[in-house]
Structures are given as structure tokens and as C-alpha cells.
């Protein structure tokens, strides 16, 4: 009896159960599809028409959605794509993350950067990385920072110093700051070093960036010895770095001083201003970044910063050291492009 | 309350003062400070000074009429300060909104401050607290990312109010050197934001559509009104001689502020922006537009660590101060 009833039960249940199971499977599938669709719709609404979040049933014409998006983009000119969280020097992690593929491409494919002497790079900050400056736009700063980041992915991103005139250049300024560029000045250096960061400095400044092509790889005067002074006062090590290849990326044939005072001068390269905005693009030279042995100045003590003669001698030593790094890299280079 | 307070007056280094005089009652800082000081349980007497009585002036405080733009203001003020045996003077009679009357602004902000200083010296006041601003550092392309208190005040060459207050601070530094017996505290808040504070800057940011310079996106630093008032209250009650930046923690790019408020903005090239805004700006502040828009173009973020050490960590970050402002104005439209 019980067997029979069981049988009946089973036989009665089986088709129902199978049908129900089939239905629930379909339901689940349907629900998943619906959910995915909902997600998509939300995504679309989020991106195109934020005003309509409250009324999901409402449809918008694609043209008007496009118009709204266009207006949104125009009102902020692409700057609304940022995370909005910046650190105290204006670096935005999201912008850095988005720029990383581009930087990787430039680093690996375009300039095929060779990093030599990586073992000399300090494990952690604070340290002043002193490099030769070349090319008008701060590609060398970006590439060196990127090289350090690839070498030490876990560490905090190094900051590179940017000359004043670039930090006030419309359009360039916000993006440089979001990527970790900091205006080159003493106060910023002290604050960054106090926060145990690696700071990339180019003591040649504008003189280095704007030197003519015939003077390539000849290091210019190191400002007024500010780097050594900061290093002595804060007791951080100096790491000399030679960068080879950046000079050919933007060969400055001569400087043209236009009337008016908008720019200090206009650099004339083989492509700029001949090709207009395209001329800003750098040439694909082969780059070598050579890191030298760190120089410890802490044993001299902060009082040594008051000795001007010592300062200028140390500055000259550092310049010679970087010049030697550059020269050795140049000697080993076979050609500009490979 | 006042009769109780008079016997507390001592001509010795003071920790908590008995009588406080506040100038410029029509400004937000002075008004808020008077109310805060009156809420304190200790017997503290507050004397408000202005050229006319504010509409809602608390009854607990005394009001005295002084017009700082008058040539005889220093004598009149010294009489009041001496008669009331004032120990601390808070000088906040500065324009939050510069007026097109450049002469009057100069008389009030520079010469009026000189009157206050001279009156303080004559009445042997123990402490002088002056409301300045980080605007006085000026938006300069070659500013460091964080301006310390010792950074020179370069102001803005075209903004007359800033120019006048830079001159005021120079005079004040000279005066303080000549009067070492008076403790001088200078508080420099950055742009104040919050639910109650109105100024030219907050009015600009309340506009439905903002015109901002194209190609620039400087880091902005804001401070909440409560943090400012708290700093002033502590500067009145405790000795903190020196100059202090009073700023919120953290910085945000201008574009992020606008996005947080859900605001539309026109990004216009500088020359076009200045031409469009020339007449409104002349009419409102008497300055050319760059006097304001340069503050949205270049960096003028101040280092607040010294002020935070003295007056405590700010309760609001820049972002929170902005959100507080935005939500109180009911203009928040997150996107």
C-alpha cells in the first residue's frame, strides 16, 4: 500500500516536478537575462541620461541622448571622467590608471626604454632622483616615473618636477598634475621628501629643455644649486640618472622668439610648427635610462648648506656624474632609432 | 552679567579674557563669533562695534557705534576700549564683497585697520585678533603647492580689496613690531563655505551655470564656516600669537567641485571670459574680471598645519565643506 502510494506519489509528482524544474530553469534563465538587461539599461542611463534615473520606463530619443551627452562633455571637456579624489599634490589615481596602457605603450613599443642600473634605485624614499632634462614636453619625467613604477609596483608613485611655464600652460597643467607632475620649487621638494617619497628633479630646468639640437646631451648649468642645498638640508641621498634618447624625440632646431609675451619662445623642430598640433608628437627614438650609484651627503650635515663654495663644487660633481652616465650610454648606443 | 564680569578684568597676561570687542558686526565672522562667545558659560562681556546696529544683534552684547572710515575713529575707538576695559579686540571689519567704491574700501580696510591698531595701543589692549584671508597670497603661477604663513603676500595686482588688505597686513606687522606688549593673532581663512555664509564667492558658486576659465583646473581648498568660527573663538580665548592659515583638510580640483554640485559650466578661453564678464565685474566689485577668475586659474592652496596645531583639526574637509554648502543651497544634482 505504502509502496503503491509512494509509486503514485512519485508518478504523480514526476511530471509536475520535471515541468516545474524546467519552468524554474527557464525562469532563472529569464531572470538572469532580465537582470543583465536591467544592468545594461542602468549603465546606459548612468552614462547618457542621469536625469532620468527616477523614471526608468521613459525612453529618450537617441539624438537627444547624444545631445545631452555632448553637452555634458562640452561643459567639462572630458574632465568629468576623473575620480575626483586627488592627493594633496593633485595626483589622481584613476587618471594614472587610465594612462598606464598609454605609458606602457610608449615605454615598451614606442621608445623601447632600456632601464640600466636598476639595483641602484633606493628601495624606498625619501630620495632625490636627479636626471638630465631634454625635450620640451616632460616625456622624460613621465617615462622615468613610469620606469620606477614598473620596478616598484607596490611603492608610492614617484613625483616628477615640472618647470613653471609648463605648469601654467593651459590644458597641459591639469593633466600633468593628475599624472604626478609637481611644480619645481623648494617648498614642494621639502614637503614631498618629508613624506618619504621619491622625487624626480631636473636641475637644468628650462635651459635643459630648450637647448638646441647641436647642444644635445651637453648638460647645462644646474640652476642655482638648489638640489644640493635641499639634499644637504634634508639629508636624503641623491641618485644621478642619465636619460638618452629624449633629445632626439623633440630635436629643437632653433628657438623663435615671437612678438608678445605669451610664450618665452617657440621651439622649432622638424615637425613643429610645420605640422601644427601633429608636430607635438615626439619621434620614436630609442631610449636608455641609466641609474647611477646613489650619492650620500648626509655625513656633511645640514650646516654644509651654508657653504656656497662647497655647494657649487658638489653641484658640479653631480653634473659631471650625470654627464658621465649620459656619455657612457651614448657610446654604447648603436643608432638613434634602434 | 556685565557687573560680574568687570571684577574679572586683570591687567596681567590673560588666559580667558573678560571683555571682548568685535568690529565689523555685519560680516559673517564677527556676527558668528559674537554669538558663539555669548553662548559660553563663563562671564564674558562682548562689545560689538560697527557703523550701525545690525538688525538682529543679540541683547546680551553691548553695541557701540564707531565708523572706522572717519578720520577721528581711532580716538573714538580708544575711548570706548578704555572705558569698557577691553582686553581682546577682534578686527573683522573687512569687505566680504568688495564694492565698486574703491576709495571707501581703502578707507575702511587699510586706514580703518590702522585706526583699530592705534586705538588698541592707546587703550592698552592685550590681544588683537585680525581676520585676514589666504586670498592675500594671491593666485600666482609660481606659487608652491602649499603656501606657508611665511610666504610673501603678493595679493592680486588688480583686486583692490586684496591689495588693501595686503597693505593692512604690512602695516599690522610693522605695528606689532613696535608694540610687543600686544599679542597679535592673524587668522587667514581660505574661501569659507557652509550653510549660512554668503559672500561674493558663494554667490558665484550658487549660480545655475558657471563660466570658468578653459584649460585650467586648479586644486581648490575650502574651509567650513564652523571651523573658521571655532578658530576665531580659540584665538580670542587662548593666547596664540602669530599668523595662522585656517583651512580645511584636503584639496579638490575645481572640476570635481562642479561635478559634485551637478553644475553645468561654460569653459571659456581667458580673453573671451574676461570680455564677457567685464561689465558685471566692474559693476559688482569695481575690479576687472581677472581679479576673480585668476583665483580659478592658478594655485593658491595654503598649508594649514600650523593652524591645525593651534586650533585643532578641522571638522570638515574641503569636500565636506563643499557638500555642506551644496546641500544647504538645494542644488545638489548628482550625476
XYZ file of C-alpha atoms in Angstrom:
673
model
C 0.000 0.000 0.000
C 2.646 2.302 1.093
C 4.728 1.233 -1.889
C 1.860 1.871 -4.213
C 1.083 5.171 -2.682
C 4.724 6.065 -2.982
C 4.672 4.998 -6.602
C 1.590 7.014 -7.215
C 3.101 9.889 -5.444
C 6.231 9.660 -7.470
C 4.415 9.090 -10.723
C 2.117 11.944 -9.888
C 4.961 14.158 -8.849
C 7.445 13.276 -11.503
C 5.991 15.115 -14.460
C 4.966 18.001 -12.287
C 8.354 18.135 -10.724
C 10.096 17.890 -14.068
C 7.783 20.507 -15.517
C 8.305 22.762 -12.539
C 12.043 22.176 -12.739
C 12.017 23.083 -16.405
C 9.995 26.131 -15.723
C 12.218 27.276 -12.876
C 15.297 26.729 -15.031
C 13.703 28.820 -17.750
C 12.663 31.327 -15.161
C 16.155 31.518 -13.795
C 17.489 31.987 -17.288
C 14.885 34.628 -17.992
C 15.613 36.353 -14.726
C 19.312 36.350 -15.487
C 18.682 37.855 -18.908
C 16.319 40.401 -17.404
C 18.853 41.283 -14.790
C 21.568 41.686 -17.376
C 19.250 43.872 -19.433
C 18.418 45.935 -16.386
C 22.076 46.326 -15.657
C 22.704 47.428 -19.200
C 19.835 49.871 -19.076
C 21.114 51.277 -15.809
C 24.547 51.588 -17.298
C 23.174 53.391 -20.323
C 21.118 55.690 -18.155
C 24.077 56.353 -15.955
C 26.164 57.320 -18.901
C 23.701 59.146 -21.047
C 20.749 60.495 -19.161
C 21.320 60.790 -15.444
C 18.224 62.973 -15.081
C 16.026 60.005 -15.895
C 17.140 57.694 -13.145
C 13.837 58.158 -11.392
C 11.735 57.191 -14.413
C 13.187 54.020 -15.858
C 10.237 53.458 -18.177
C 10.792 56.681 -20.012
C 12.567 56.388 -23.327
C 14.739 59.049 -24.805
C 15.408 59.636 -28.400
C 18.978 58.685 -29.245
C 19.525 62.111 -30.747
C 18.537 63.885 -27.566
C 20.597 61.453 -25.517
C 23.520 62.181 -27.758
C 22.885 65.870 -27.384
C 22.731 65.611 -23.609
C 25.940 63.639 -23.558
C 27.591 66.097 -25.882
C 26.508 68.979 -23.706
C 27.766 67.209 -20.605
C 31.094 66.504 -22.221
C 31.415 70.018 -23.557
C 30.624 71.546 -20.226
C 33.548 69.785 -18.632
C 35.615 68.907 -21.696
C 36.337 65.380 -20.634
C 37.472 66.405 -17.214
C 34.372 64.878 -15.634
C 35.847 61.454 -16.303
C 38.053 61.781 -13.284
C 37.542 60.121 -9.977
C 37.541 63.413 -8.172
C 39.795 62.077 -5.463
C 43.198 63.668 -5.696
C 46.052 63.603 -3.276
C 47.447 66.802 -1.871
C 49.600 67.455 -4.923
C 46.736 66.879 -7.301
C 47.583 63.362 -8.499
C 44.551 61.323 -9.417
C 44.843 57.529 -9.145
C 42.135 56.993 -11.742
C 43.844 59.179 -14.307
C 47.120 57.374 -13.645
C 45.417 54.011 -14.061
C 43.819 55.101 -17.323
C 47.087 56.497 -18.607
C 49.033 53.352 -17.731
C 48.364 51.485 -21.005
C 49.458 54.522 -22.973
C 52.567 54.897 -20.865
C 53.245 51.187 -21.223
C 52.956 51.501 -24.976
C 55.320 54.444 -25.048
C 57.721 52.675 -22.725
C 57.788 49.269 -24.388
C 56.992 49.856 -28.024
C 57.481 53.437 -28.969
C 60.705 54.351 -27.255
C 61.720 50.814 -26.220
C 63.196 52.094 -22.998
C 66.156 50.186 -21.566
C 66.499 50.599 -17.826
C 70.046 50.037 -16.615
C 71.375 50.113 -13.079
C 68.026 49.345 -11.512
C 69.811 47.949 -8.475
C 70.967 51.473 -7.600
C 67.419 52.708 -7.144
C 66.706 53.066 -3.411
C 64.187 50.601 -2.009
C 62.093 53.417 -0.677
C 62.067 57.165 -0.336
C 62.970 59.769 0.510
C 65.463 60.288 -2.272
C 66.120 62.861 -4.944
C 66.488 61.365 -8.401
C 68.463 63.833 -10.464
C 68.266 63.458 -14.236
C 69.178 65.399 -17.347
C 66.331 67.266 -18.953
C 65.621 67.166 -22.644
C 62.734 67.678 -24.965
C 60.147 70.344 -24.409
C 57.286 68.329 -23.082
C 58.119 66.379 -19.927
C 58.159 62.962 -21.576
C 61.409 62.140 -19.799
C 59.802 62.807 -16.424
C 56.814 60.661 -17.309
C 58.966 57.804 -18.607
C 61.318 57.852 -15.638
C 58.387 57.853 -13.218
C 56.837 55.041 -15.167
C 60.076 53.055 -15.120
C 60.248 53.424 -11.346
C 56.657 52.372 -11.043
C 57.271 49.244 -13.117
C 60.291 48.461 -10.981
C 58.475 49.024 -7.684
C 54.785 48.495 -8.351
C 53.882 48.414 -4.678
C 55.637 51.625 -3.711
C 54.060 55.024 -3.899
C 54.365 56.668 -7.261
C 57.379 58.907 -7.617
C 56.721 62.560 -8.392
C 58.467 64.431 -11.157
C 59.167 68.115 -11.120
C 57.880 70.242 -13.937
C 59.081 73.680 -14.931
C 56.889 76.661 -14.122
C 55.909 77.514 -17.638
C 54.525 74.010 -18.249
C 52.547 74.081 -15.048
C 50.763 77.187 -16.259
C 50.248 76.041 -19.821
C 46.506 75.735 -20.438
C 45.293 72.124 -20.880
C 48.713 70.635 -20.063
C 48.670 71.830 -16.488
C 45.686 69.864 -15.132
C 46.776 66.646 -16.785
C 50.390 66.913 -15.690
C 49.258 67.460 -12.132
C 46.890 64.474 -12.260
C 49.734 62.296 -13.541
C 52.060 63.210 -10.705
C 53.783 66.310 -12.008
C 54.626 68.875 -9.386
C 55.812 72.415 -9.911
C 59.555 72.546 -9.358
C 60.263 74.538 -6.257
C 61.987 74.158 -2.977
C 58.875 74.110 -0.777
C 57.360 71.276 -2.794
C 60.608 69.291 -2.654
C 60.820 69.617 1.104
C 57.222 68.604 1.599
C 57.476 65.587 -0.701
C 60.725 64.407 0.872
C 59.244 64.811 4.327
C 56.514 62.430 3.164
C 59.227 59.856 2.237
C 58.681 59.993 -1.488
C 60.957 59.625 -4.461
C 61.229 62.937 -6.236
C 62.482 63.218 -9.803
C 64.168 66.556 -10.401
C 65.708 68.097 -13.492
C 68.071 70.767 -12.211
C 68.812 72.058 -15.686
C 65.285 73.398 -15.869
C 64.181 75.283 -18.945
C 67.783 75.656 -20.083
C 67.956 71.889 -20.484
C 64.579 71.563 -22.136
C 65.181 74.311 -24.644
C 68.758 73.709 -25.678
C 69.334 73.431 -29.383
C 69.868 70.103 -31.074
C 73.555 70.785 -31.656
C 73.997 71.005 -27.850
C 72.283 67.697 -27.250
C 73.473 65.661 -24.272
C 75.598 68.516 -23.035
C 74.310 69.213 -19.571
C 73.532 72.823 -18.817
C 74.168 74.723 -15.617
C 72.286 73.254 -12.652
C 70.145 76.207 -11.751
C 71.471 77.827 -8.611
C 72.420 74.686 -6.743
C 69.024 74.221 -5.164
C 69.060 70.444 -5.474
C 72.252 70.044 -3.472
C 71.009 72.513 -0.908
C 67.793 70.586 -0.374
C 69.693 67.294 -0.243
C 72.077 68.671 2.376
C 69.337 70.164 4.485
C 67.106 67.123 4.432
C 69.908 64.534 4.382
C 68.375 62.459 1.594
C 70.509 60.561 -0.932
C 70.912 61.830 -4.488
C 70.567 59.347 -7.316
C 72.129 60.537 -10.592
C 70.266 59.365 -13.679
C 71.179 59.756 -17.310
C 68.441 59.665 -19.933
C 69.456 59.117 -23.531
C 67.054 59.309 -26.446
C 64.750 62.050 -25.281
C 66.819 64.654 -27.105
C 66.015 63.048 -30.449
C 62.330 62.748 -29.621
C 61.998 66.509 -29.870
C 65.007 67.909 -31.695
C 64.875 71.677 -31.312
C 66.465 73.202 -34.396
C 66.275 76.765 -33.135
C 64.236 78.967 -30.874
C 61.925 81.506 -32.347
C 61.014 84.434 -30.141
C 57.615 85.654 -31.274
C 56.407 89.171 -30.574
C 54.268 89.375 -27.477
C 54.887 87.639 -24.218
C 52.546 84.648 -24.296
C 55.429 82.172 -24.534
C 59.101 82.684 -23.748
C 59.936 81.270 -27.160
C 58.601 78.867 -29.748
C 60.790 75.832 -30.353
C 61.164 74.973 -33.993
C 61.565 71.234 -34.556
C 61.500 69.382 -37.884
C 57.768 68.835 -37.355
C 56.654 71.772 -35.226
C 55.113 74.207 -36.032
C 55.217 72.855 -39.591
C 52.637 70.122 -38.970
C 50.618 72.061 -36.435
C 49.350 70.055 -33.470
C 50.749 66.865 -35.006
C 54.178 68.327 -34.596
C 53.870 67.980 -30.866
C 54.130 64.211 -31.248
C 57.606 63.004 -30.385
C 59.777 60.936 -32.704
C 60.306 57.235 -31.913
C 63.921 57.326 -30.824
C 65.475 54.574 -28.741
C 65.746 55.471 -25.064
C 68.153 54.377 -22.371
C 67.663 55.290 -18.732
C 70.842 54.680 -16.767
C 70.702 54.927 -12.992
C 73.964 55.716 -11.253
C 75.164 54.940 -7.781
C 73.442 56.977 -5.057
C 75.398 59.835 -3.506
C 75.090 60.206 0.251
C 75.563 63.719 1.511
C 74.083 63.239 4.957
C 77.520 62.934 6.595
C 78.183 66.584 5.701
C 75.286 67.711 7.842
C 72.720 70.440 7.238
C 75.220 73.183 8.134
C 77.141 72.463 4.952
C 74.262 74.026 3.004
C 75.555 77.436 4.087
C 78.940 76.868 2.466
C 78.393 78.277 -1.005
C 81.690 77.104 -2.428
C 81.074 73.566 -1.256
C 77.603 73.757 -2.748
C 78.856 74.763 -6.152
C 81.572 72.101 -6.047
C 79.065 69.385 -5.144
C 76.703 70.640 -7.831
C 79.491 70.456 -10.385
C 80.394 66.923 -9.217
C 76.804 65.809 -9.614
C 76.584 67.353 -13.055
C 79.782 65.604 -14.103
C 78.457 62.325 -12.782
C 75.240 62.584 -14.798
C 77.231 63.722 -17.826
C 79.374 60.593 -17.466
C 76.271 58.386 -17.302
C 74.875 60.034 -20.412
C 78.191 59.800 -22.257
C 78.653 56.108 -21.457
C 75.126 55.362 -22.627
C 75.741 57.360 -25.798
C 78.944 55.454 -26.544
C 77.149 52.133 -26.280
C 74.270 53.272 -28.454
C 74.404 51.943 -31.984
C 71.889 54.241 -33.584
C 69.340 56.825 -32.614
C 66.413 54.675 -33.668
C 67.298 51.150 -32.589
C 26.424 89.581 33.746
C 28.354 92.707 32.943
C 28.688 93.768 36.580
C 30.016 90.310 37.438
C 32.485 90.406 34.614
C 34.163 93.686 35.488
C 35.925 92.315 38.553
C 37.461 89.553 36.419
C 39.422 92.145 34.494
C 43.088 91.893 35.323
C 45.904 93.756 33.707
C 48.099 90.717 33.564
C 48.720 88.014 30.975
C 45.229 86.731 30.378
C 44.115 83.205 29.754
C 40.376 83.748 29.420
C 39.513 87.368 28.801
C 36.685 89.230 30.467
C 35.804 91.771 27.811
C 35.991 91.237 24.076
C 35.313 93.863 21.442
C 34.418 92.803 17.922
C 34.441 95.145 14.940
C 32.547 94.749 11.698
C 29.359 93.166 13.010
C 27.896 92.920 9.558
C 30.460 90.375 8.477
C 29.848 86.698 8.923
C 32.898 86.112 11.109
C 32.130 88.907 13.562
C 28.452 88.060 13.809
C 29.052 84.344 14.316
C 31.840 84.985 16.786
C 29.704 87.302 18.935
C 27.004 84.657 19.138
C 29.493 81.947 19.969
C 31.174 83.970 22.683
C 27.822 84.793 24.249
C 26.967 81.107 24.437
C 29.962 80.453 26.651
C 29.085 79.859 30.285
C 31.924 81.961 31.670
C 31.159 85.600 32.375
C 32.389 87.084 29.183
C 31.340 90.537 28.084
C 31.079 91.207 24.386
C 31.040 94.633 22.813
C 30.022 94.943 19.205
C 31.403 97.799 17.146
C 30.114 98.893 13.790
C 28.918 101.958 11.983
C 25.298 100.938 12.521
C 23.498 98.435 14.652
C 22.800 95.144 12.865
C 19.154 94.185 12.533
C 19.481 91.148 14.738
C 22.060 91.949 17.306
C 21.937 89.799 20.450
C 20.647 91.650 23.512
C 23.339 90.175 25.771
C 26.045 92.045 23.922
C 26.626 95.765 24.008
C 26.696 97.775 20.871
C 28.810 100.859 20.310
C 28.776 102.908 17.190
C 32.125 103.509 15.548
C 32.657 104.477 11.945
C 36.141 103.326 11.009
C 36.129 105.380 7.824
C 36.041 108.628 9.816
C 39.390 110.353 10.407
C 38.725 110.549 14.153
C 37.811 106.888 14.505
C 40.992 105.972 16.373
C 40.310 108.419 19.209
C 36.657 107.444 19.483
C 37.526 103.760 19.436
C 40.290 104.177 22.018
C 37.809 105.907 24.344
C 35.344 103.047 24.073
C 38.029 100.396 24.523
C 39.465 102.147 27.565
C 36.075 102.829 29.119
C 34.972 99.239 28.737
C 38.417 97.928 29.775
C 38.548 95.717 26.720
C 41.219 93.033 26.742
C 40.766 91.407 23.373
C 39.861 93.134 20.136
C 38.719 91.107 17.162
C 39.085 93.124 13.999
C 36.862 91.707 11.296
C 35.632 94.870 9.567
C 36.660 93.816 6.073
C 34.619 93.551 2.953
C 33.495 90.053 2.148
C 32.169 91.641 -1.012
C 34.377 94.375 -2.409
C 32.307 97.322 -3.592
C 32.892 99.470 -6.649
C 33.644 102.326 -4.248
C 37.394 101.767 -4.221
C 38.114 104.811 -2.084
C 35.721 103.828 0.670
C 37.005 100.244 0.701
C 40.521 101.533 1.085
C 39.478 103.856 3.897
C 37.755 101.012 5.693
C 40.177 98.161 5.172
C 43.566 99.839 5.331
C 43.068 103.116 7.159
C 40.274 101.718 9.339
C 42.578 98.900 10.422
C 45.249 101.444 11.213
C 42.723 103.223 13.433
C 41.948 99.955 15.198
C 45.658 99.260 15.772
C 46.298 102.735 17.132
C 43.251 102.555 19.359
C 44.416 99.168 20.689
C 47.812 100.620 21.516
C 46.263 103.651 23.211
C 43.796 101.579 25.241
C 46.461 99.024 26.201
C 44.560 96.086 24.792
C 46.185 92.731 25.494
C 45.320 90.885 22.352
C 44.352 91.766 18.811
C 42.856 89.133 16.530
C 42.655 90.109 12.868
C 40.580 88.349 10.220
C 42.671 88.147 7.086
C 42.440 85.707 4.190
C 44.609 83.305 2.214
C 43.436 85.269 -0.826
C 46.223 87.657 0.094
C 48.861 85.175 -1.058
C 47.384 85.674 -4.455
C 46.857 83.237 -7.326
C 50.279 83.105 -8.915
C 51.538 80.560 -11.405
C 54.742 80.198 -9.403
C 53.120 79.523 -6.056
C 54.310 76.373 -4.317
C 51.614 73.753 -3.841
C 51.263 74.709 -0.200
C 51.747 78.285 0.905
C 53.107 78.595 4.387
C 52.404 81.549 6.656
C 55.853 82.963 5.954
C 55.263 83.133 2.214
C 55.242 86.735 0.979
C 51.796 88.240 0.475
C 51.709 89.076 -3.193
C 47.974 89.527 -3.494
C 46.426 90.177 -6.846
C 47.508 93.373 -8.603
C 44.015 94.060 -9.948
C 41.884 93.152 -6.928
C 41.592 96.320 -4.889
C 40.236 94.663 -1.774
C 43.074 92.150 -1.689
C 45.548 94.936 -2.344
C 44.152 96.957 0.544
C 44.316 94.031 2.921
C 47.874 93.196 1.914
C 48.729 96.769 2.809
C 46.828 96.320 6.057
C 48.890 93.244 6.934
C 52.113 95.085 6.176
C 51.031 97.917 8.462
C 49.989 95.390 11.069
C 53.368 93.642 11.002
C 55.106 96.994 11.486
C 52.741 97.953 14.254
C 53.148 94.611 16.018
C 56.929 95.029 15.967
C 56.547 98.429 17.629
C 54.095 97.132 20.239
C 55.492 93.877 21.594
C 53.164 94.044 24.626
C 50.132 93.332 22.419
C 49.646 89.773 21.280
C 48.720 89.891 17.614
C 46.987 86.909 16.058
C 46.287 86.958 12.346
C 43.934 84.287 11.036
C 43.891 83.665 7.325
C 40.926 81.523 6.313
C 40.601 80.407 2.725
C 37.251 80.638 0.944
C 34.582 79.999 3.562
C 31.740 77.687 2.605
C 28.829 76.466 4.621
C 25.085 76.701 5.007
C 24.935 80.248 6.372
C 27.856 82.084 4.892
C 27.159 84.326 1.940
C 29.836 86.158 0.059
C 30.693 87.060 -3.470
C 32.330 83.655 -3.843
C 29.410 81.610 -2.562
C 27.046 83.661 -4.698
C 29.151 82.899 -7.732
C 29.104 79.200 -6.947
C 25.339 79.294 -6.409
C 24.737 80.384 -9.987
C 22.972 77.758 -12.070
C 25.569 77.989 -14.818
C 29.138 78.951 -14.163
C 31.665 80.439 -16.514
C 35.148 79.195 -15.684
C 38.497 79.596 -17.422
C 39.194 76.997 -20.087
C 42.242 74.799 -19.839
C 42.824 75.235 -16.134
C 41.687 73.054 -13.316
C 43.386 74.223 -10.152
C 43.227 72.497 -6.823
C 40.800 74.309 -4.583
C 40.790 74.454 -0.857
C 37.745 75.404 1.172
C 37.023 75.741 4.834
C 33.745 75.267 6.625
C 32.259 78.210 8.470
C 32.129 76.308 11.774
C 35.858 75.615 11.626
C 36.538 79.282 10.980
C 34.377 80.424 13.877
C 35.937 77.848 16.175
C 39.414 79.015 15.257
C 38.436 82.621 15.968
C 36.854 81.663 19.273
C 40.009 79.864 20.373
C 42.172 82.718 19.192
C 40.095 85.016 21.397
C 40.154 82.779 24.455
C 43.707 81.426 24.334
C 46.995 83.099 23.513
C 48.131 82.179 20.015
C 50.385 84.960 18.804
C 51.382 84.760 15.181
C 49.892 84.146 11.776
C 47.785 81.089 11.032
C 46.162 79.721 7.924
C 42.684 78.444 8.751
C 41.858 75.943 6.030
C 40.033 72.680 5.578
C 41.983 69.486 5.042
C 42.397 68.075 1.580
C 42.164 69.680 -1.812
C 39.831 69.082 -4.747
C 40.088 70.157 -8.368
C 37.623 72.812 -9.422
C 36.067 70.442 -11.950
C 35.317 67.961 -9.181
C 33.613 70.617 -7.091
C 31.393 71.498 -10.020
C 30.648 67.861 -10.680
C 29.774 67.220 -7.045
C 27.276 70.050 -7.253
C 25.939 68.734 -10.558
C 26.646 72.087 -12.116
C 26.929 72.975 -15.716
C 29.823 75.151 -16.568
C 30.960 77.089 -19.542
C 34.650 76.730 -20.024
C 35.655 79.810 -21.889
C 39.089 80.886 -23.072
C 40.519 83.555 -20.815
C 40.227 86.592 -23.105
C 36.634 85.747 -24.029
C 35.694 85.150 -20.402
C 37.200 88.436 -19.356
C 35.444 90.378 -22.084
C 32.089 88.800 -21.270
C 32.440 89.368 -17.561
C 33.958 92.839 -17.774
C 30.918 94.987 -17.118
C 29.261 92.758 -14.499
C 32.540 92.525 -12.678
C 33.157 96.263 -12.810
C 29.659 96.868 -11.544
C 29.859 94.392 -8.704
C 33.372 94.712 -7.383
C 34.954 97.561 -9.287
C 37.709 95.216 -10.414
C 38.374 93.702 -13.823
C 37.248 90.062 -14.104
C 40.730 88.593 -13.817
C 40.754 89.773 -10.212
C 38.325 86.952 -9.544
C 38.924 84.420 -12.306
C 42.644 84.165 -11.626
C 41.634 82.529 -8.363
C 40.035 79.816 -10.508
C 43.088 79.546 -12.700
C 46.180 79.287 -10.572
C 47.059 77.559 -7.372
C 46.724 79.338 -4.036
C 46.372 76.468 -1.593
C 47.649 77.236 1.884
C 49.410 74.931 4.289
C 47.104 74.557 7.266
C 49.274 72.516 9.607
C 50.224 75.416 11.826
C 46.620 76.468 12.255
C 45.513 72.898 12.924
C 48.147 72.512 15.619
C 46.946 75.669 17.313
C 43.182 75.439 16.908
C 42.587 71.741 16.413
C 41.985 69.597 13.372
C 39.231 70.883 11.110
C 35.942 69.033 11.462
C 35.208 69.421 7.771
C 37.399 68.517 4.852
C 37.253 70.579 1.684
C 34.870 68.045 0.201
C 32.607 68.055 3.249
C 32.545 71.831 3.415
C 31.534 71.908 -0.229
C 28.839 69.254 0.233
C 27.527 71.130 3.225
C 27.278 74.259 1.122
C 25.782 72.497 -1.861
C 23.143 70.571 0.062
C 22.093 73.610 2.067
C 21.534 75.521 -1.165
C 19.496 72.601 -2.542
C 21.491 72.488 -5.708
C 22.895 69.027 -5.438
C 22.155 67.009 -8.510
C 24.428 64.030 -8.539
C 25.029 62.563 -11.927
